[in-house]
XYZ file of C-alpha atoms in Angstrom:
572
model
C 64.123 -4.382 -87.359
C 64.146 -0.631 -86.484
C 60.380 -0.720 -86.087
C 60.577 -3.675 -83.738
C 63.127 -1.755 -81.706
C 60.719 1.150 -81.364
C 58.046 -1.135 -79.976
C 60.525 -2.514 -77.448
C 61.183 1.062 -76.379
C 57.494 1.567 -75.770
C 57.358 -1.423 -73.473
C 60.532 -0.413 -71.653
C 60.114 3.250 -70.908
C 56.845 4.447 -72.359
C 58.647 7.042 -74.501
C 58.249 7.121 -78.232
C 59.282 9.128 -81.247
C 61.528 12.129 -81.576
C 64.986 12.391 -80.030
C 65.454 11.831 -76.324
C 68.133 11.183 -73.769
C 67.721 8.757 -70.871
C 70.038 7.415 -68.157
C 71.190 3.806 -68.362
C 72.851 1.508 -65.852
C 76.299 2.547 -64.729
C 75.596 6.203 -65.312
C 76.037 5.928 -69.086
C 73.824 8.015 -71.351
C 72.738 7.094 -74.827
C 71.317 9.403 -77.483
C 68.502 7.790 -79.488
C 66.995 9.216 -82.661
C 63.947 8.078 -84.583
C 63.320 9.152 -88.147
C 59.864 10.186 -89.294
C 59.689 7.449 -92.023
C 59.822 4.809 -89.292
C 56.460 6.043 -87.997
C 54.709 4.525 -90.975
C 55.319 0.983 -89.802
C 54.194 1.577 -86.200
C 50.453 1.069 -86.681
C 51.067 -2.265 -88.406
C 53.061 -3.573 -85.457
C 50.672 -2.399 -82.725
C 47.368 -4.221 -83.093
C 44.308 -1.985 -83.071
C 43.199 -3.272 -79.676
C 46.602 -2.480 -78.109
C 46.340 1.296 -78.218
C 43.816 4.050 -78.887
C 44.253 7.610 -80.077
C 43.225 10.380 -77.706
C 43.227 14.133 -78.191
C 43.562 16.518 -75.266
C 42.827 20.207 -75.692
C 44.433 22.310 -72.947
C 42.557 25.534 -72.266
C 45.392 27.686 -71.009
C 43.789 31.093 -71.548
C 42.844 31.188 -67.866
C 43.200 29.178 -64.687
C 40.107 27.712 -63.041
C 41.497 27.273 -59.523
C 44.683 27.570 -57.501
C 46.402 25.442 -54.888
C 48.884 26.644 -52.276
C 52.645 26.328 -52.592
C 52.487 23.468 -50.065
C 49.540 21.667 -51.652
C 51.170 18.275 -51.130
C 51.071 17.490 -47.423
C 51.649 14.402 -45.294
C 50.470 13.570 -41.796
C 52.194 12.342 -38.669
C 49.864 10.494 -36.303
C 49.650 9.527 -32.638
C 48.763 5.816 -32.927
C 50.907 3.587 -30.662
C 52.133 0.080 -31.645
C 49.023 -1.455 -30.076
C 46.779 0.049 -32.773
C 45.567 -3.003 -34.709
C 42.999 -3.743 -37.403
C 42.049 -7.014 -39.101
C 44.497 -9.043 -36.992
C 47.491 -6.966 -38.022
C 49.239 -4.092 -36.254
C 50.987 -1.940 -38.887
C 51.948 1.137 -36.864
C 55.086 0.014 -35.081
C 57.047 2.977 -33.746
C 55.602 5.577 -36.103
C 53.795 7.705 -33.533
C 54.887 11.280 -32.934
C 55.639 10.055 -29.391
C 57.996 7.173 -30.310
C 59.201 7.750 -33.897
C 62.974 7.737 -34.391
C 63.311 11.433 -35.179
C 67.061 11.099 -35.758
C 66.780 8.601 -38.606
C 68.581 10.315 -41.522
C 66.204 8.811 -44.079
C 63.300 10.612 -42.413
C 64.950 14.018 -42.616
C 66.111 13.464 -46.196
C 62.625 12.397 -47.274
C 61.167 15.636 -45.889
C 63.976 17.838 -47.194
C 63.537 16.576 -50.751
C 60.264 18.518 -51.016
C 61.773 21.795 -49.890
C 59.310 22.281 -48.300
C 56.833 19.581 -47.272
C 53.780 20.527 -45.242
C 53.289 18.145 -42.319
C 50.024 17.925 -40.446
C 50.436 16.524 -36.921
C 47.175 14.959 -35.812
C 44.798 12.036 -35.956
C 42.145 10.168 -34.016
C 43.937 10.341 -30.664
C 44.667 14.091 -30.776
C 41.449 14.837 -28.845
C 42.791 12.685 -26.005
C 46.246 14.276 -26.064
C 47.317 16.673 -23.328
C 50.503 18.696 -23.186
C 53.153 18.318 -20.494
C 53.278 21.956 -19.436
C 54.100 23.001 -15.842
C 50.449 23.369 -14.841
C 49.196 20.102 -16.330
C 48.435 18.741 -12.847
C 48.861 15.056 -13.762
C 51.674 12.711 -14.853
C 52.671 13.053 -18.524
C 52.276 9.465 -19.696
C 51.906 8.087 -23.233
C 48.746 6.438 -24.539
C 47.884 2.996 -23.212
C 45.295 0.478 -24.294
C 42.119 0.575 -22.171
C 38.744 -0.820 -23.156
C 36.830 2.135 -21.685
C 38.763 4.834 -23.568
C 37.842 6.568 -26.795
C 39.095 4.339 -29.645
C 40.222 1.882 -26.962
C 43.031 4.063 -25.597
C 43.610 6.192 -22.521
C 44.523 9.851 -22.432
C 48.097 10.448 -23.626
C 50.606 13.227 -23.131
C 53.533 14.762 -24.999
C 56.386 16.151 -22.923
C 57.942 19.466 -23.825
C 61.252 17.654 -24.316
C 59.652 15.487 -26.982
C 58.011 18.551 -28.539
C 61.466 20.159 -28.714
C 62.832 17.095 -30.522
C 59.926 17.060 -32.991
C 60.483 20.724 -33.808
C 64.204 20.170 -34.187
C 63.389 17.725 -36.998
C 60.839 20.077 -38.555
C 63.134 23.108 -38.488
C 66.179 21.266 -39.833
C 64.170 19.540 -42.568
C 62.335 22.719 -43.530
C 58.814 21.413 -42.871
C 55.714 23.625 -42.892
C 53.736 22.545 -39.831
C 50.016 22.259 -39.156
C 49.339 21.084 -35.590
C 46.025 19.566 -34.483
C 44.837 20.635 -31.026
C 42.691 18.681 -28.562
C 39.135 20.014 -29.014
C 37.456 17.738 -26.442
C 39.321 19.066 -23.410
C 36.843 20.188 -20.736
C 33.761 18.754 -22.413
C 31.577 15.982 -21.054
C 29.740 13.183 -22.748
C 26.012 13.955 -22.835
C 24.832 11.043 -24.937
C 26.112 8.181 -27.045
C 28.998 9.702 -28.953
C 27.794 13.257 -28.223
C 29.896 15.688 -26.214
C 28.710 19.003 -24.811
C 30.027 21.983 -22.900
C 32.610 24.605 -23.748
C 36.218 23.854 -24.619
C 38.721 24.263 -21.771
C 41.592 26.015 -23.493
C 43.974 26.367 -20.535
C 46.306 23.435 -21.334
C 46.333 24.199 -25.060
C 47.087 27.855 -24.351
C 50.102 26.960 -22.187
C 51.331 24.625 -24.906
C 50.960 27.359 -27.511
C 52.686 29.878 -25.226
C 55.654 27.529 -24.919
C 55.709 27.009 -28.694
C 55.735 30.761 -29.300
C 58.446 31.315 -26.690
C 60.669 28.802 -28.500
C 60.008 30.445 -31.881
C 58.779 27.169 -33.355
C 57.285 28.124 -36.747
C 53.754 26.729 -36.684
C 52.014 27.637 -39.930
C 48.514 26.702 -38.740
C 46.649 25.393 -35.713
C 43.919 22.860 -36.468
C 41.075 22.449 -33.996
C 39.826 18.909 -33.377
C 39.733 15.686 -35.366
C 36.609 14.049 -36.817
C 34.182 15.685 -34.392
C 32.004 17.218 -37.124
C 28.531 15.998 -38.059
C 27.853 12.636 -36.420
C 31.572 12.331 -35.668
C 33.847 9.303 -35.471
C 33.785 8.153 -31.866
C 32.708 11.587 -30.623
C 30.862 14.619 -31.980
C 30.389 18.250 -30.953
C 27.614 20.558 -32.126
C 28.541 23.105 -34.782
C 27.344 26.120 -32.789
C 29.521 25.345 -29.765
C 32.400 24.406 -32.076
C 32.157 27.806 -33.753
C 32.289 29.624 -30.430
C 35.378 27.638 -29.444
C 37.115 28.521 -32.704
C 36.533 32.195 -31.961
C 38.262 31.638 -28.618
C 41.174 29.912 -30.375
C 41.529 32.827 -32.788
C 41.553 35.223 -29.811
C 44.320 33.210 -28.112
C 46.403 33.277 -31.284
C 45.970 37.044 -31.614
C 47.114 37.548 -28.021
C 50.103 35.191 -28.173
C 51.475 36.231 -31.558
C 50.848 39.963 -31.242
C 52.163 41.892 -34.218
C 54.143 38.974 -35.647
C 52.803 36.772 -38.425
C 49.850 34.807 -37.105
C 49.260 31.142 -37.876
C 46.088 30.170 -39.680
C 43.121 28.667 -37.853
C 41.817 25.536 -39.568
C 38.981 23.167 -38.633
C 37.143 20.858 -38.169
C 39.294 18.012 -39.521
C 36.291 15.762 -40.069
C 34.098 14.191 -42.699
C 32.083 16.629 -44.769
C 28.553 17.314 -43.526
C 27.003 20.209 -45.450
C 24.677 21.552 -42.768
C 27.265 21.207 -40.003
C 30.016 22.860 -42.052
C 27.719 25.712 -43.125
C 26.651 26.310 -39.537
C 30.263 26.364 -38.354
C 31.119 29.079 -40.875
C 28.102 31.159 -39.904
C 28.760 30.924 -36.154
C 32.519 31.490 -36.289
C 31.935 34.724 -38.278
C 34.145 36.336 -40.957
C 37.932 35.967 -40.974
C 38.094 33.583 -38.020
C 38.253 30.193 -39.718
C 40.899 30.440 -42.441
C 40.496 26.938 -43.843
C 37.948 24.133 -43.612
C 39.597 20.727 -43.393
C 37.790 17.556 -44.335
C 38.820 13.913 -44.531
C 38.597 11.489 -47.455
C 38.599 7.690 -47.172
C 36.662 6.729 -50.270
C 38.049 3.244 -50.982
C 36.366 1.435 -48.078
C 37.934 -0.529 -45.205
C 41.486 -1.758 -45.499
C 40.429 -5.418 -45.562
C 37.961 -4.963 -48.421
C 39.035 -7.156 -51.387
C 37.527 -4.588 -53.778
C 39.998 -1.814 -52.934
C 42.244 -2.591 -55.904
C 39.319 -2.745 -58.325
C 37.955 0.583 -57.108
C 41.270 2.289 -57.755
C 41.040 1.329 -61.436
C 37.353 2.198 -61.841
C 37.081 5.719 -63.309
C 33.414 6.051 -62.424
C 34.116 5.121 -58.812
C 37.027 7.536 -58.545
C 34.907 10.392 -59.900
C 32.384 10.113 -57.075
C 34.635 12.118 -54.766
C 34.246 15.149 -57.024
C 30.770 15.648 -55.560
C 32.289 16.224 -52.114
C 34.952 18.608 -53.405
C 32.350 20.543 -55.402
C 29.833 20.723 -52.530
C 32.409 21.949 -50.029
C 33.594 24.605 -52.470
C 29.996 25.835 -52.889
C 29.328 25.756 -49.125
C 32.362 27.944 -48.499
C 31.406 30.348 -51.281
C 27.885 30.750 -49.885
C 28.531 30.757 -46.139
C 32.156 31.764 -45.584
C 34.105 32.970 -48.624
C 36.927 34.098 -46.332
C 37.769 30.414 -45.776
C 39.407 27.864 -48.097
C 38.972 24.104 -48.572
C 41.691 21.754 -47.378
C 41.877 17.970 -47.297
C 43.280 17.499 -43.812
C 43.611 13.724 -43.995
C 43.190 11.191 -46.789
C 44.373 7.604 -46.808
C 42.179 5.932 -49.394
C 41.293 2.799 -47.421
C 40.450 3.438 -43.772
C 41.536 1.549 -40.641
C 45.258 1.885 -41.377
C 44.928 1.255 -45.110
C 45.076 -1.932 -47.156
C 48.094 -4.157 -46.390
C 48.162 -5.426 -49.986
C 47.433 -2.218 -51.890
C 48.098 1.027 -49.994
C 51.903 0.761 -50.116
C 52.144 -0.390 -53.738
C 52.432 1.201 -57.170
C 48.706 0.677 -57.790
C 47.757 3.089 -55.035
C 49.375 5.999 -56.886
C 46.491 5.978 -59.375
C 44.057 6.762 -56.558
C 46.412 9.217 -54.877
C 47.353 11.280 -57.921
C 43.771 11.261 -59.157
C 42.723 12.672 -55.786
C 45.301 15.445 -56.062
C 44.049 16.275 -59.533
C 40.354 16.175 -58.643
C 40.647 18.201 -55.457
C 42.809 20.896 -57.073
C 40.112 21.547 -59.691
C 37.786 22.620 -56.861
C 40.226 25.118 -55.361
C 41.529 22.831 -52.602
C 44.600 24.562 -51.191
C 46.166 21.686 -49.229
C 45.896 17.891 -49.517
C 47.338 15.940 -46.570
C 48.135 12.297 -47.198
C 47.687 9.839 -44.356
C 50.564 9.251 -43.590
C 54.160 10.328 -43.966
C 55.012 7.185 -42.003
C 52.821 4.696 -40.162
C 50.066 2.232 -40.997
C 49.893 0.563 -44.394
C 49.419 3.857 -46.216
C 52.665 5.604 -45.284
C 54.691 7.374 -47.937
C 57.643 5.820 -46.118
C 57.915 2.214 -44.965
C 57.168 2.080 -41.244
C 60.109 -0.167 -40.397
C 62.830 0.848 -42.868
C 61.902 4.501 -43.656
C 62.461 3.640 -47.346
C 60.041 5.473 -49.668
C 57.028 3.601 -51.015
C 55.837 4.276 -54.600
C 53.427 7.027 -53.537
C 56.311 9.030 -52.100
C 57.805 9.490 -55.553
C 54.391 10.213 -57.048
C 53.924 12.953 -54.453
C 57.405 14.348 -55.049
C 56.928 14.519 -58.810
C 53.600 16.321 -58.386
C 55.174 18.756 -55.927
C 58.086 19.568 -58.224
C 56.219 19.728 -61.540
C 52.601 20.783 -61.013
C 52.278 24.481 -60.238
C 49.560 26.322 -58.344
C 47.438 27.331 -61.323
C 44.869 24.715 -62.380
C 43.948 24.596 -66.077
C 40.871 23.022 -67.621
C 41.147 20.569 -70.467
C 38.925 18.554 -72.764
C 39.631 14.921 -73.518
C 38.342 12.661 -76.256
C 38.373 8.898 -76.043
C 38.340 6.482 -73.137
C 37.358 7.373 -69.563
C 40.243 5.141 -68.443
C 42.696 7.872 -69.372
C 42.517 10.490 -66.626
C 44.188 13.818 -67.377
C 44.958 16.929 -65.310
C 46.775 20.122 -66.303
C 48.477 22.806 -64.196
C 50.771 25.691 -64.863
C 54.340 24.421 -64.883
C 56.087 24.921 -61.557
C 59.802 25.166 -62.278
C 60.130 25.943 -65.974
C 56.875 27.699 -66.797
C 54.567 26.534 -69.530
C 52.168 23.723 -68.678
C 52.495 20.437 -66.779
C 50.210 17.551 -67.663
C 49.429 14.403 -65.666
C 48.119 11.306 -67.455
C 46.813 8.249 -65.605
C 46.136 5.168 -67.709
C 43.833 2.941 -65.657
C 43.463 0.395 -68.439
C 45.260 -2.916 -67.879
C 45.476 -3.857 -71.552
C 45.353 -0.760 -73.709
C 47.845 2.023 -74.202
C 46.936 5.501 -75.377
C 48.606 7.607 -78.044
C 47.904 11.137 -76.839
C 47.937 14.243 -79.018
C 47.932 17.488 -77.049
C 46.416 20.640 -78.509
C 46.385 24.235 -77.342
C 42.904 25.768 -77.491
C 44.516 28.866 -78.998
C 45.247 26.810 -82.113
C 42.112 24.708 -82.414
C 40.699 25.374 -85.872
C 43.960 26.818 -87.232
C 45.539 24.963 -90.168
C 43.451 21.862 -89.662
C 40.814 20.199 -91.764
C 37.073 20.875 -91.598
C 36.399 17.976 -89.232
C 38.840 19.391 -86.683
C 37.030 22.741 -86.711
C 34.120 21.094 -84.972
C 36.214 20.605 -81.852
C 37.845 17.570 -80.291
C 37.565 14.317 -82.130
C 39.159 10.929 -81.931
C 41.884 10.557 -84.543
C 41.367 7.771 -87.067
C 44.994 7.625 -88.114
C 48.246 7.677 -86.204
C 49.924 9.704 -88.933
C 47.036 12.171 -89.033
C 47.310 12.502 -85.255
C 50.991 13.318 -85.562
C 50.313 15.889 -88.296
C 47.828 17.725 -86.093
C 50.332 18.189 -83.269
C 52.887 20.120 -85.317
C 51.686 23.604 -84.334
C 49.916 22.854 -81.063
C 52.020 25.068 -78.767
C 51.816 28.150 -80.961
C 54.597 30.333 -82.332
C 57.138 29.372 -79.687
C 57.568 25.948 -81.251
C 57.298 26.950 -84.874
C 60.848 25.836 -85.645
C 60.017 22.288 -84.528
C 63.120 22.038 -82.317
C 61.470 22.471 -78.922
C 61.394 19.602 -76.486
C 59.087 18.493 -73.735
C 59.988 16.537 -70.620
C 58.370 13.190 -69.849
C 58.344 11.195 -66.616
C 56.869 7.710 -67.095
C 56.075 5.739 -63.942
C 55.506 1.989 -64.269
C 55.608 -0.876 -61.745
C 58.624 -3.104 -61.327
C 58.287 -6.377 -63.268
C 54.960 -5.142 -64.619
C 53.285 -6.007 -61.294
C 50.871 -3.240 -60.218
C 51.202 -4.413 -56.613
C 54.984 -3.951 -56.674
C 56.619 -1.928 -53.906
C 59.028 -0.315 -56.382
C 58.247 2.160 -59.162
C 60.261 2.569 -62.339
C 60.905 6.063 -63.668
C 61.495 5.911 -67.411
C 62.446 2.278 -66.969
C 64.893 2.711 -64.050
C 64.009 1.621 -60.474
C 63.437 4.438 -58.006
C 65.710 3.512 -55.117
C 67.693 5.417 -52.528
C 71.339 6.081 -53.306
C 74.099 4.374 -51.343
C 74.118 7.396 -49.012
C 70.373 7.148 -48.431
C 69.575 10.173 -50.582
C 66.446 10.510 -52.668
C 67.437 9.690 -56.263
C 67.394 12.293 -58.999
C 64.086 12.306 -60.846
C 65.299 12.864 -64.386
C 62.968 13.218 -67.376
C 63.451 12.104 -70.936
C 63.551 14.879 -73.533
C 61.074 14.329 -76.357
C 60.294 16.294 -79.494
C 57.308 18.486 -78.775
C 55.752 17.510 -82.120
C 55.339 13.824 -81.287
C 52.386 12.212 -79.547
C 52.690 10.926 -75.982
C 52.429 7.196 -75.354
C 50.811 6.228 -72.051
C 51.363 2.496 -71.596
C 48.735 0.287 -69.902
C 48.662 0.896 -66.134
C 51.186 3.698 -66.301
C 51.467 7.244 -64.977
C 52.955 10.004 -67.110
C 53.945 13.530 -66.100
C 54.683 15.772 -69.079
C 56.152 19.281 -68.886
C 55.753 21.612 -71.869
C 58.025 24.572 -71.014
C 57.103 26.443 -74.212
C 53.352 26.012 -73.976
C 51.562 29.331 -74.538
C 49.173 29.553 -71.567
C 48.073 33.116 -70.940
C 46.407 32.162 -67.657
C 49.760 31.081 -66.250
C 51.423 34.395 -67.050
C 49.145 36.522 -64.882
């Protein structure tokens, strides 16, 4: 009977072995203890095809890359309610121009990150003008016109609306990246090709007003999807580089001796030759970050979106882009840094059946992990709210599953990226960072397998080959025995855990009712829902003996924090 109870625990919360504490309904807490002799019956109750042993060796002697403090970022877009794809119009009133900025759920969702970087921009930003005194035309919102770029007219933001947007940002503690109109003053010279110099007069007045109001803009982004062949419109890299120099000059003049915002560009899809040329033309220390966009899952109406999210080979393809951009920057502009300025997975407003569900978190978190390995400093999710891919529901402002995935990453995964080696199935994706709040190391496990769980033993590379058998000395290997796997973990963290009393923290995310397309995530078995006051719920871990293996259930996400992990690279 005790063994059967352990198996039930696996199915419920994904936590096994050792002593741990977890919240139950009604606020009660129960202390559960498992005795080592009970482990012996576990393999007989879990059929061999139900789980596999995996060993992960964390190489904490040095970090391989670093993100920024505000690595997790979300976008706010300009699309009006009339933006429709595939016979559905999912934007509602989520535009920067019509969003309910006073909704308390919106402010609380931003505040929970303390801080959250917000990138304001999108397809219509290169048709947006600013309602400054010298605009010379009425300041009207976007309207649907067949002759306009993306089917919309020029739009305008009033300074009163800009004040209201900044009131939200300041009160919620957001770090702001604002995308400027980079088509102003140009003319169309061919199909989708725009030429001529940028007319900076309206943007300069808008920036002057922003500076005069002391609105804390962290970075100004120049243009949206105008790089390479462009999306709807394109501008040559040489002219683009000259315009960025002008933008940097304007910033230097307006901000004087105060802290200057970063200049980031081009906010488009990666094109190696175009990006390299932009760096060369803009010259050293002008372009602080290169932003590129990622929509690697296909169109939002593609029935294969869900399958692609669970295909490890498909997910890994994006690494080529991250790697190539990193190399391009190193060779042509090492003063710059890679950013993902916009990423929504499925394009054209996302997938209505996938992008707002638990399943999408596998793609999203895997993207965060992949991009960080290649020194990406910022990763902006499309969107904070709006479309099918919002972190918040467009109508209710209630967080979707990816919101909590983002929040857990932000709170647990530090800036330092650590390499690791993994044995076993490619369906278990693993990423390691320096711990953010409590030191040590934070580990993310993504089990993409629908039917198989993984029993994960974590090793420190400092201890590989110490007090283990001859087979282990050859490196990582798949364990043949559950008990042998447990034995090997006893000294994995080094001397800090030699007394065997140290704990680790585990955060197991699973879908409600076992449905991967559920709109609600469970954290250690409890639904993640707003409190009665509309506050973000506490994200509490379970405490687990550091000497026990980690169980990653089928189609589950596990964050693990090892506060006592000896990682020299994280102490520098």
